[in-house]
Short mmCIF file of C-alpha atoms in Angstrom, two decimals:
data_model
loop_
_atom_site.label_atom_id
_atom_site.label_comp_id
_atom_site.label_asym_id
_atom_site.label_seq_id
_atom_site.Cartn_x
_atom_site.Cartn_y
_atom_site.Cartn_z
CA MET A 646 13.84 -9.72 -33.09
CA ALA A 647 10.85 -7.32 -31.45
CA GLU A 648 8.33 -9.30 -29.36
CA ASN A 649 4.73 -8.33 -29.87
CA TYR A 650 2.35 -8.25 -27.40
CA ASP A 651 -1.39 -7.07 -26.54
CA VAL A 652 -0.15 -5.88 -23.08
CA VAL A 653 3.16 -5.24 -21.71
CA ALA A 654 3.29 -4.74 -18.08
CA VAL A 655 6.25 -3.51 -15.77
CA GLY A 656 6.25 -5.26 -12.45
CA SER A 657 4.47 -8.08 -10.57
CA GLY A 658 3.15 -6.83 -7.57
CA PHE A 659 -0.22 -6.05 -6.41
CA VAL A 660 -1.62 -3.52 -8.79
CA THR A 661 -0.04 -5.07 -11.95
CA THR A 662 -1.35 -8.55 -11.18
CA PHE A 663 -5.04 -7.04 -10.13
CA PHE A 664 -4.95 -5.07 -13.33
CA LEU A 665 -4.16 -8.34 -15.51
CA HIS A 666 -6.74 -10.45 -13.41
CA ARG A 667 -9.62 -8.07 -14.44
CA TYR A 668 -7.76 -7.72 -18.03
CA LEU A 669 -7.59 -11.61 -18.67
CA GLU A 670 -11.66 -11.73 -17.59
CA LYS A 671 -12.45 -9.80 -20.79
CA ALA A 672 -9.42 -10.59 -23.25
CA PRO A 673 -9.86 -13.00 -26.17
CA ARG A 674 -8.14 -16.44 -25.70
CA ASN A 675 -5.54 -15.44 -28.28
CA ALA A 676 -4.16 -12.53 -26.10
CA ARG A 677 -0.46 -11.93 -25.15
CA VAL A 678 0.64 -10.61 -22.17
CA LEU A 679 4.17 -9.88 -21.09
CA ILE A 680 5.22 -9.51 -17.16
CA LEU A 681 8.52 -7.87 -17.17
CA GLU A 682 10.02 -8.34 -13.23
CA ARG A 683 13.41 -6.89 -12.18
CA GLY A 684 13.71 -9.46 -9.38
CA ALA A 685 13.92 -12.95 -9.13
CA ARG A 686 11.30 -15.85 -8.61
CA VAL A 687 11.79 -16.81 -5.21
CA PRO A 688 9.49 -19.50 -3.55
CA HIS A 689 8.26 -18.65 -0.01
CA ALA A 690 10.41 -21.52 1.76
CA ASP A 691 13.48 -19.98 -0.08
CA ARG A 692 12.32 -16.35 1.44
CA VAL A 693 12.33 -17.96 4.87
CA LEU A 694 15.79 -19.79 4.73
CA ASN A 695 17.42 -16.40 3.27
CA ARG A 696 15.35 -13.72 5.12
CA GLY A 697 18.98 -12.15 6.52
CA THR A 698 19.49 -10.96 3.28
CA LEU A 699 16.27 -9.59 1.89
CA GLY A 700 16.24 -5.93 0.92
CA GLU A 701 19.92 -5.60 0.35
CA GLU A 702 19.33 -5.08 -3.83
CA GLU A 703 16.57 -2.57 -2.89
CA ASP A 704 18.67 -0.55 -0.70
CA ASN A 705 21.40 -0.46 -3.46
CA SER A 706 18.77 0.44 -6.27
CA TYR A 707 18.04 4.21 -5.67
CA LEU A 708 20.45 7.20 -4.52
CA ASN A 709 18.58 8.38 -1.28
CA GLU A 710 19.26 12.03 -0.30
CA SER A 711 16.33 12.19 2.13
CA ALA A 712 16.75 14.23 5.51
CA GLY A 713 17.91 11.95 8.54
CA GLU A 714 18.42 8.90 5.92
CA LYS A 715 14.67 8.07 5.77
CA PRO A 716 14.41 4.67 4.20
CA TRP A 717 12.01 3.74 1.47
CA ILE A 718 10.61 0.29 1.41
CA PHE A 719 9.57 -2.08 -1.53
CA SER A 720 10.54 -5.15 -2.83
CA PHE A 721 11.75 -6.50 -6.06
CA GLY A 722 11.06 -10.18 -7.18
CA LEU A 723 8.09 -12.05 -8.75
CA GLY A 724 5.04 -10.79 -6.72
CA GLY A 725 6.48 -7.90 -5.36
CA THR A 726 5.74 -6.03 -2.03
CA SER A 727 2.93 -8.66 -1.43
CA GLN A 728 5.96 -11.02 -0.59
CA SER A 729 6.92 -8.35 2.62
CA TRP A 730 3.58 -6.65 3.44
CA GLU A 731 2.04 -7.12 6.72
CA ALA A 732 -1.36 -7.72 5.15
CA SER A 733 -3.43 -4.97 6.79
CA THR A 734 -6.59 -4.05 4.52
CA PRO A 735 -8.54 -1.25 5.77
CA ARG A 736 -10.40 0.91 2.79
CA MET A 737 -9.92 4.53 2.74
CA LEU A 738 -13.02 6.43 4.28
CA PRO A 739 -15.33 8.53 1.96
CA SER A 740 -13.87 11.95 3.63
CA ASP A 741 -10.26 10.92 2.47
CA PHE A 742 -11.28 11.35 -1.19
CA ARG A 743 -12.57 14.70 -0.44
CA LEU A 744 -10.04 16.41 1.96
CA GLN A 745 -9.95 19.82 0.20
CA THR A 746 -13.52 20.20 -0.11
CA ILE A 747 -14.47 19.09 3.26
CA TYR A 748 -11.54 20.24 5.29
CA GLY A 749 -9.99 22.99 3.09
CA VAL A 750 -6.48 21.30 2.96
CA GLY A 751 -4.53 18.79 0.57
CA ALA A 752 -6.34 18.06 -2.29
CA ASP A 753 -9.76 16.00 -3.58
CA TRP A 754 -9.07 13.00 -5.56
CA PRO A 755 -10.74 12.89 -9.24
CA ILE A 756 -12.87 9.76 -8.05
CA SER A 757 -15.16 9.10 -4.85
CA TYR A 758 -15.67 6.49 -2.53
CA ASN A 759 -18.47 5.34 -4.32
CA ASP A 760 -16.78 4.91 -7.52
CA LEU A 761 -14.49 2.53 -6.02
CA GLU A 762 -16.54 0.59 -3.64
CA GLU A 763 -17.17 -2.27 -5.81
CA SER A 764 -13.50 -2.34 -6.58
CA TYR A 765 -12.91 -2.53 -3.09
CA CYS A 766 -15.24 -5.41 -2.41
CA ASP A 767 -13.65 -7.54 -5.55
CA ALA A 768 -10.26 -6.90 -4.01
CA GLU A 769 -11.00 -7.80 -0.90
CA ASP A 770 -12.82 -11.17 -2.38
CA ILE A 771 -9.74 -12.12 -3.90
CA MET A 772 -7.19 -11.49 -0.99
CA GLY A 773 -10.08 -13.45 1.43
CA VAL A 774 -10.22 -10.53 3.82
CA ALA A 775 -11.31 -11.17 7.18
CA GLY A 776 -13.42 -8.32 8.46
CA PRO A 777 -16.43 -7.18 10.61
CA SER A 778 -19.20 -7.15 7.74
CA GLU A 779 -21.95 -6.16 10.16
CA ASP A 780 -20.05 -3.23 11.90
CA SER A 781 -17.69 -1.60 9.52
CA PRO A 782 -16.62 2.07 9.38
CA PHE A 783 -16.93 1.75 5.65
CA PRO A 784 -19.96 1.74 3.57
CA ARG A 785 -20.41 -1.57 2.14
CA SER A 786 -22.45 -3.22 -0.62
CA ARG A 787 -21.01 -6.55 0.35
CA PRO A 788 -20.00 -8.44 2.95
CA TYR A 789 -16.42 -9.45 3.70
CA PRO A 790 -15.11 -13.05 2.69
CA GLN A 791 -14.33 -14.04 6.22
CA ARG A 792 -15.09 -13.27 9.54
CA PRO A 793 -13.19 -10.75 11.87
CA HIS A 794 -10.27 -11.54 13.73
CA THR A 795 -10.88 -12.19 17.68
CA PHE A 796 -10.38 -8.84 19.68
CA SER A 797 -8.34 -8.79 22.61
CA LEU A 798 -9.72 -7.76 26.04
CA PRO A 799 -8.44 -4.21 25.83
CA ASP A 800 -10.04 -4.23 22.26
CA GLN A 801 -13.49 -5.51 23.49
CA THR A 802 -13.49 -2.59 26.26
CA LEU A 803 -12.54 0.12 23.72
CA LYS A 804 -15.43 -1.46 21.32
CA GLU A 805 -17.96 -1.39 24.14
CA ALA A 806 -17.05 2.56 25.23
CA LEU A 807 -16.75 3.55 21.51
CA PRO A 808 -18.86 1.70 19.59
CA ASN A 809 -19.16 4.08 16.61
CA HIS A 810 -15.25 4.72 16.38
CA PHE A 811 -13.60 1.34 17.35
CA PHE A 812 -13.74 -1.83 14.84
CA ALA A 813 -12.07 -5.25 14.11
CA ALA A 814 -9.29 -4.26 11.87
CA PRO A 815 -9.74 -6.10 8.50
CA SER A 816 -6.83 -8.07 7.46
CA ALA A 817 -5.88 -10.57 4.32
CA ARG A 818 -4.73 -12.75 7.00
CA PRO A 819 -7.37 -15.71 7.38
CA THR A 820 -9.68 -16.54 10.13
CA GLU A 821 -10.65 -19.76 8.28
CA SER A 822 -8.27 -21.94 6.12
CA LEU A 823 -8.88 -21.25 2.42
CA SER A 824 -7.70 -23.68 -0.50
CA ASP A 825 -4.64 -22.12 -0.99
CA ARG A 826 -3.63 -20.60 2.34
CA ALA A 827 -3.47 -21.61 5.92
CA LYS A 828 -5.43 -19.75 8.48
CA CYS A 829 -3.36 -17.17 10.51
CA CYS A 830 -0.77 -18.50 12.84
CA ASN A 831 -1.00 -15.34 14.98
CA SER A 832 2.83 -15.51 15.22
CA SER A 833 3.08 -11.82 14.17
CA VAL A 834 5.97 -12.38 11.82
CA CYS A 835 3.49 -11.05 9.14
CA THR A 836 6.36 -9.51 6.64
CA LEU A 837 7.27 -12.95 6.10
CA CYS A 838 4.74 -15.66 7.34
CA PRO A 839 6.12 -18.76 8.43
CA VAL A 840 2.97 -20.69 7.31
CA ASP A 841 2.43 -18.80 4.11
CA ALA A 842 -1.19 -17.69 5.48
CA LYS A 843 -1.42 -13.89 4.51
CA PHE A 844 -2.41 -13.50 0.86
CA THR A 845 0.41 -12.68 -1.74
CA ILE A 846 0.65 -12.77 -5.35
CA LEU A 847 2.38 -16.34 -5.30
CA ASN A 848 -0.08 -17.92 -3.29
CA GLY A 849 -3.12 -15.99 -4.35
CA MET A 850 -3.06 -14.93 -8.18
CA GLN A 851 -1.37 -18.12 -9.62
CA SER A 852 -4.43 -18.01 -12.01
CA VAL A 853 -2.92 -14.71 -13.82
CA LEU A 854 0.38 -15.88 -13.63
CA LYS A 855 -0.10 -19.23 -15.09
CA ASP A 856 -2.88 -18.26 -17.42
CA PRO A 857 -1.69 -19.80 -21.01
CA ARG A 858 -1.52 -15.93 -22.49
CA VAL A 859 0.52 -14.67 -20.01
CA ARG A 860 4.56 -14.99 -20.07
CA VAL A 861 6.21 -13.75 -16.95
CA ARG A 862 9.95 -12.63 -17.47
CA THR A 863 12.07 -12.40 -14.16
CA GLY A 864 15.46 -10.65 -14.10
CA ALA A 865 14.08 -8.21 -16.38
CA GLU A 866 15.04 -4.54 -15.75
CA VAL A 867 13.03 -2.19 -17.84
CA THR A 868 14.82 0.89 -18.89
CA ARG A 869 12.70 2.76 -21.17
CA ILE A 870 8.96 2.93 -22.16
CA GLN A 871 8.92 3.58 -25.84
CA VAL A 872 6.96 6.12 -27.40
CA GLN A 873 6.22 7.12 -30.96
CA ASN A 874 4.26 10.12 -32.03
CA GLY A 875 2.08 10.04 -28.81
CA VAL A 876 1.73 6.32 -28.50
CA ALA A 877 3.45 3.63 -26.27
CA THR A 878 4.76 1.05 -28.54
CA GLY A 879 6.41 -0.94 -26.01
CA ALA A 880 9.18 -1.37 -23.30
CA THR A 881 12.94 -1.64 -23.48
CA TYR A 882 14.52 -4.11 -20.83
CA ARG A 883 17.83 -5.65 -20.02
CA THR A 884 18.74 -9.19 -18.62
CA SER A 885 22.02 -10.99 -18.29
CA SER A 886 21.81 -11.78 -21.87
CA GLY A 887 21.60 -8.26 -23.00
CA GLU A 888 18.95 -5.54 -24.12
CA THR A 889 15.60 -6.41 -25.82
CA THR A 890 12.43 -4.27 -26.89
CA ALA A 891 8.99 -5.68 -26.43
CA ASN A 892 6.06 -4.12 -28.33
CA GLY A 893 2.98 -3.74 -26.64
CA ASP A 894 -0.61 -2.07 -27.82
CA THR A 895 -0.99 -1.29 -24.23
CA VAL A 896 1.79 -0.30 -21.87
CA VAL A 897 1.27 -1.06 -18.08
CA LEU A 898 3.61 0.77 -15.39
CA GLY A 899 3.30 -0.77 -12.18
CA ALA A 900 6.67 -0.15 -10.45
CA ASN A 901 6.16 1.93 -7.17
CA ALA A 902 6.29 5.72 -6.46
CA ILE A 903 10.03 5.67 -6.97
CA PHE A 904 10.19 3.83 -10.07
CA ASN A 905 7.30 4.79 -11.96
CA PRO A 906 8.28 8.79 -12.37
CA PHE A 907 11.92 7.56 -12.63
CA LEU A 908 11.00 5.58 -15.71
CA LEU A 909 8.71 7.97 -16.97
CA LEU A 910 11.47 10.75 -16.91
CA LYS A 911 14.09 8.15 -18.31
CA SER A 912 11.48 7.92 -21.40
CA GLY A 913 11.50 11.48 -21.92
CA LEU A 914 7.71 11.52 -20.52
CA ASP A 915 8.19 14.67 -18.21
CA TYR A 916 4.47 16.03 -18.57
CA GLY A 917 2.82 17.48 -15.68
CA PRO A 918 4.63 17.29 -12.26
CA VAL A 919 5.96 14.03 -12.57
CA GLY A 920 8.40 12.91 -9.83
CA GLU A 921 6.89 15.62 -7.34
CA GLY A 922 5.19 15.24 -4.06
CA LEU A 923 6.61 12.02 -2.56
CA ILE A 924 4.90 11.34 0.52
CA GLU A 925 4.19 8.67 2.95
CA GLN A 926 2.29 8.09 6.21
CA TYR A 927 3.80 8.73 9.76
CA SER A 928 3.21 6.99 12.89
CA SER A 929 3.50 7.29 16.82
CA THR A 930 3.61 4.49 19.20
CA PHE A 931 2.39 4.40 22.68
CA LEU A 932 2.86 1.79 25.48
CA LEU A 933 -0.05 1.66 28.02
CA GLN A 934 0.58 -0.14 31.21
CA LEU A 935 -2.67 -1.90 32.32
CA GLU A 936 -3.77 -2.22 36.04
CA ASP A 937 -5.48 -5.76 36.49
CA MET A 938 -6.25 -6.54 32.78
CA ASP A 939 -4.38 -8.80 30.55
CA ASN A 940 -4.04 -8.44 26.90
CA PHE A 941 -2.86 -10.68 23.90
CA GLN A 942 -6.22 -12.55 23.94
CA GLY A 943 -6.48 -11.77 20.30
CA SER A 944 -6.25 -14.08 17.16
CA THR A 945 -3.87 -11.86 14.89
CA ALA A 946 -0.86 -9.17 14.84
CA THR A 947 -3.05 -6.27 14.76
CA THR A 948 -6.80 -6.81 16.02
CA GLY A 949 -8.43 -3.20 16.53
CA HIS A 950 -8.70 0.07 14.50
CA GLY A 951 -9.93 3.49 15.99
CA TYR A 952 -11.28 6.42 14.29
CA SER A 953 -11.61 8.86 17.02
CA LEU A 954 -8.74 10.83 15.62
CA HIS A 955 -9.88 10.68 12.15
CA ASP A 956 -12.66 13.06 11.25
CA GLY A 957 -14.30 15.83 12.79
CA PRO A 958 -13.44 19.69 12.50
CA ARG A 959 -10.07 19.64 14.24
CA ARG A 960 -9.13 17.83 10.77
CA SER A 961 -8.72 21.14 9.06
CA GLU A 962 -5.92 21.86 11.34
CA PHE A 963 -4.47 18.17 12.24
CA ALA A 964 -3.69 15.44 10.27
CA ALA A 965 -6.32 12.32 10.53
CA GLY A 966 -4.95 9.52 12.58
CA LEU A 967 -5.79 6.09 12.39
CA ILE A 968 -5.42 4.20 16.11
CA GLU A 969 -4.09 0.40 15.60
CA THR A 970 -3.91 -1.89 18.63
CA SER A 971 -1.51 -4.53 18.89
CA ASN A 972 -1.64 -8.37 19.74
CA ARG A 973 1.73 -8.98 18.95
CA PRO A 974 3.14 -11.40 21.69
CA GLU A 975 5.86 -9.59 23.86
CA VAL A 976 6.12 -9.29 27.62
CA GLN A 977 6.91 -6.27 30.04
CA PRO A 978 9.59 -7.50 32.97
CA VAL A 979 6.92 -6.30 35.57
CA ARG A 980 6.39 -9.76 38.05
CA GLY A 981 3.17 -10.84 37.90
CA ARG A 982 2.00 -8.08 35.14
CA TRP A 983 3.83 -9.84 32.29
CA LEU A 984 0.64 -9.07 30.08
CA GLN A 985 -0.75 -6.08 31.50
CA PHE A 986 0.07 -3.55 28.75
CA LEU A 987 -1.08 -2.60 25.28
CA ARG A 988 0.88 -1.28 22.50
CA MET A 989 -1.00 1.43 20.48
CA LYS A 990 0.18 3.05 17.14
CA VAL A 991 -1.36 6.41 15.49
CA ILE A 992 -1.08 6.29 11.89
CA PHE A 993 -1.37 10.07 10.26
CA GLU A 994 -1.87 11.26 6.65
CA ASP A 995 0.25 13.67 5.09
CA LEU A 996 -0.05 16.07 2.37
CA ARG A 997 2.03 16.11 -0.82
CA ASP A 998 5.04 18.92 -1.29
CA VAL A 999 6.83 19.62 -4.52
CA LYS A 1000 10.18 19.73 -2.32
CA ASN A 1001 9.83 16.13 -2.03
CA SER A 1002 10.85 14.12 -5.15
CA VAL A 1003 12.00 11.45 -7.30
CA SER A 1004 14.30 12.16 -10.27
CA VAL A 1005 17.09 10.53 -12.49
CA SER A 1006 20.48 10.96 -10.83
CA SER A 1007 22.86 12.95 -12.53
CA SER A 1008 25.80 10.89 -11.21
CA ASP A 1009 24.33 7.61 -12.11
CA PRO A 1010 21.25 7.74 -14.76
CA ASP A 1011 20.47 4.32 -14.33
CA LYS A 1012 19.08 4.92 -10.50
CA PRO A 1013 16.46 7.09 -9.29
CA GLN A 1014 17.49 9.93 -6.85
CA VAL A 1015 15.37 10.56 -4.16
CA VAL A 1016 14.88 13.87 -1.93
CA PHE A 1017 12.68 14.24 0.73
CA GLU A 1018 13.07 17.22 3.31
CA GLY A 1019 10.29 16.23 5.56
CA ARG A 1020 6.64 15.73 6.68
CA SER A 1021 4.62 18.74 6.53
CA ASN A 1022 3.63 20.87 9.50
CA TYR A 1023 -0.07 19.72 9.02
CA THR A 1024 1.29 16.30 10.20
CA GLN A 1025 3.70 17.45 12.47
CA ARG A 1026 0.99 19.63 14.52
CA ALA A 1027 -1.14 16.24 14.75
CA ILE A 1028 2.05 14.31 16.20
CA ASP A 1029 2.76 16.85 18.76
CA ALA A 1030 -0.72 16.76 20.07
CA THR A 1031 -1.25 13.34 19.89
CA PRO A 1032 -0.66 12.39 23.76
CA LEU A 1033 -3.35 14.65 24.91
CA ARG A 1034 -5.78 13.59 22.30
CA ILE A 1035 -5.30 10.03 22.28
CA SER A 1036 -5.58 10.46 26.39
CA ASN A 1037 -9.29 11.36 25.64
CA VAL A 1038 -9.72 7.97 23.76
CA ILE A 1039 -8.55 5.56 26.05
CA GLY A 1040 -10.63 6.52 29.18
CA ALA A 1041 -12.09 3.09 29.60
CA LEU A 1042 -8.92 1.32 29.80
CA PRO A 1043 -7.44 0.95 33.34
CA VAL A 1044 -4.65 2.64 32.05
CA GLU A 1045 -1.90 3.00 35.18
CA ARG A 1046 0.79 4.82 33.08
CA MET A 1047 1.18 5.98 29.33
CA ARG A 1048 4.51 6.65 27.59
CA ARG A 1049 5.26 7.28 24.10
CA VAL A 1050 8.18 4.79 22.82
CA HIS A 1051 8.45 5.96 19.43
CA TYR A 1052 7.77 9.94 18.60
CA ALA A 1053 7.73 9.62 14.78
CA HIS A 1054 8.74 6.31 13.20
CA GLN A 1055 10.89 6.71 10.16
CA THR A 1056 8.81 4.92 7.41
CA GLU A 1057 5.40 3.25 7.40
CA SER A 1058 6.90 1.12 4.10
CA ASN A 1059 4.80 2.83 1.69
CA ASN A 1060 5.85 5.41 -1.08
CA LEU A 1061 3.00 7.74 -2.70
CA GLY A 1062 1.99 10.48 -4.72
CA THR A 1063 4.77 11.33 -7.54
CA THR A 1064 2.50 10.29 -10.55
CA VAL A 1065 -0.59 12.40 -9.29
CA MET A 1066 -3.99 11.61 -10.65
CA GLY A 1067 -6.21 14.47 -11.42
CA THR A 1068 -8.50 16.29 -13.91
CA ASP A 1069 -6.07 18.75 -15.00
CA PRO A 1070 -2.87 17.59 -17.13
CA ALA A 1071 -1.06 20.77 -15.73
CA SER A 1072 -1.06 19.42 -12.04
CA SER A 1073 -1.44 15.75 -12.59
CA VAL A 1074 0.13 13.05 -14.37
CA VAL A 1075 -2.62 10.64 -14.86
CA ASP A 1076 -6.62 10.74 -14.80
CA GLU A 1077 -9.21 9.01 -12.61
CA GLY A 1078 -8.46 5.62 -14.40
CA SER A 1079 -4.71 5.96 -14.05
CA VAL A 1080 -4.34 6.51 -17.77
CA HIS A 1081 -1.31 9.08 -18.79
CA HIS A 1082 -2.99 12.30 -19.86
CA GLN A 1083 -0.94 12.58 -23.10
CA ILE A 1084 -0.07 8.89 -23.80
CA ARG A 1085 -3.49 7.03 -24.00
CA ASN A 1086 -2.23 3.77 -23.90
CA LEU A 1087 0.07 4.06 -20.95
CA VAL A 1088 -1.33 3.00 -17.62
CA VAL A 1089 0.32 4.27 -14.45
CA LEU A 1090 -0.58 2.22 -11.50
CA GLY A 1091 0.01 2.07 -7.94
CA GLY A 1092 0.57 4.32 -4.73
CA SER A 1093 2.36 7.05 -7.13
CA THR A 1094 -0.98 8.06 -8.26
CA PHE A 1095 -2.08 9.05 -4.84
CA PRO A 1096 -3.29 12.60 -4.46
CA THR A 1097 -3.14 12.46 -0.69
CA ALA A 1098 -1.73 9.97 1.54
CA ALA A 1099 -4.68 8.78 4.06
CA PRO A 1100 -3.91 7.19 7.46
CA ALA A 1101 -5.24 3.85 5.71
CA ASN A 1102 -2.81 1.06 4.82
CA PRO A 1103 -2.64 1.50 1.01
CA THR A 1104 -2.60 -1.50 -0.33
CA LEU A 1105 -6.08 -2.52 -0.43
CA THR A 1106 -6.86 0.82 -2.48
CA ILE A 1107 -4.11 0.56 -4.87
CA SER A 1108 -5.29 -2.80 -5.55
CA ALA A 1109 -8.77 -1.62 -5.91
CA LEU A 1110 -7.93 1.40 -8.29
CA ALA A 1111 -6.03 -1.32 -10.51
CA LEU A 1112 -9.21 -3.26 -10.91
CA PHE A 1113 -10.97 -0.10 -11.66
CA ALA A 1114 -8.65 0.95 -14.08
CA ALA A 1115 -8.65 -2.26 -16.08
CA GLU A 1116 -12.58 -2.29 -16.08
CA LYS A 1117 -12.55 1.55 -16.97
CA MET A 1118 -10.19 0.68 -20.12
CA PHE A 1119 -11.35 -2.65 -21.24
CA GLY A 1120 -15.04 -3.05 -19.90
#
């Protein structure tokens, strides 16, 4: 017997839950919502006890034909990737939304920073973000809900030298205890916080999961979006008990940039460049040996964000880079100088390319096939030029020696770009409100809609976009 709902939502991570948060604020008391989550409901304590086995199911869920065995990181289970993220929450800058107009590369977004700014504030409030309200690189209409984390001494030195380009890094790791979360313990084990301090769906969005209008079904793998006469009618899913179809007036697809396009293609929804343009950011890490300056006085894992390599005329030639300073506890084997070093990472944007894609595997149609041939020349030039460019940024620090310890990390644990948003249905899959161009009651959420991969960690932006989409659809 078919089930009938007002909203059927695929996935239970950031985007689905934030979308439903806004929807439920506006929905009638008799609304019916179904959340279909492929993974299990695993409490935080159980994740800590079984951390050695986490990720095994995800690794076997897709066929990876990426060059160099590049991994793609995501999490099944109630709460999705909120269970494993590090909780860094920078916004994108206004220029990131207008890359083609300003710099002649990549693409413009169909929305602007100003369009999204209120939703950014709302997402930060929900997450309890700690950040620099009075001294932020982002234009803001409201303060952060929590004060920023404490700088280290190298951070403070960089701030004094570069007041307009170096800032306290915002994060959903609290500086003060909240009603449902402890403050950050500064252990730097952020992917699986030992005290459950970072924001997750399970510790911060129970209002959605426990709403009497919402039914959550775990162990439910969606296999197809049902469509009739240009209208999405529901989702078919399988459990250990068999296959079922849930009917819905609105269908929300909130998997990720691998499974969103896979489900669209499996459902015969191959309109536009669906599955094309898979991207994520890249990063290089440098180790700076400091002379007579200790590090690690900060209060969380990542304390500083630098924008000296972000904007400017050279962005037309080199990908923008976001500098992160690390406060993760570690020592160097140099007697008497155990703490006199700084680990610094530069995260680079990348551009979509059709040769990097997600499709339905011909050998196993129940799995997506991922093909990733490599990063763009635009990003490669930035990576190659970084040692010289960063040396001009760190001049205020007493650097005795600098060496690059990671040329280019395999992954930044993001996947983006495969159901891109835009105004033209021929070159995009969804509109500015994340609604499918052809199927107007089908909402496709998350990083898969990104036209570009700005250096900023994308989680805050995908959460803001989900709030924006729900407001636009139901407001």
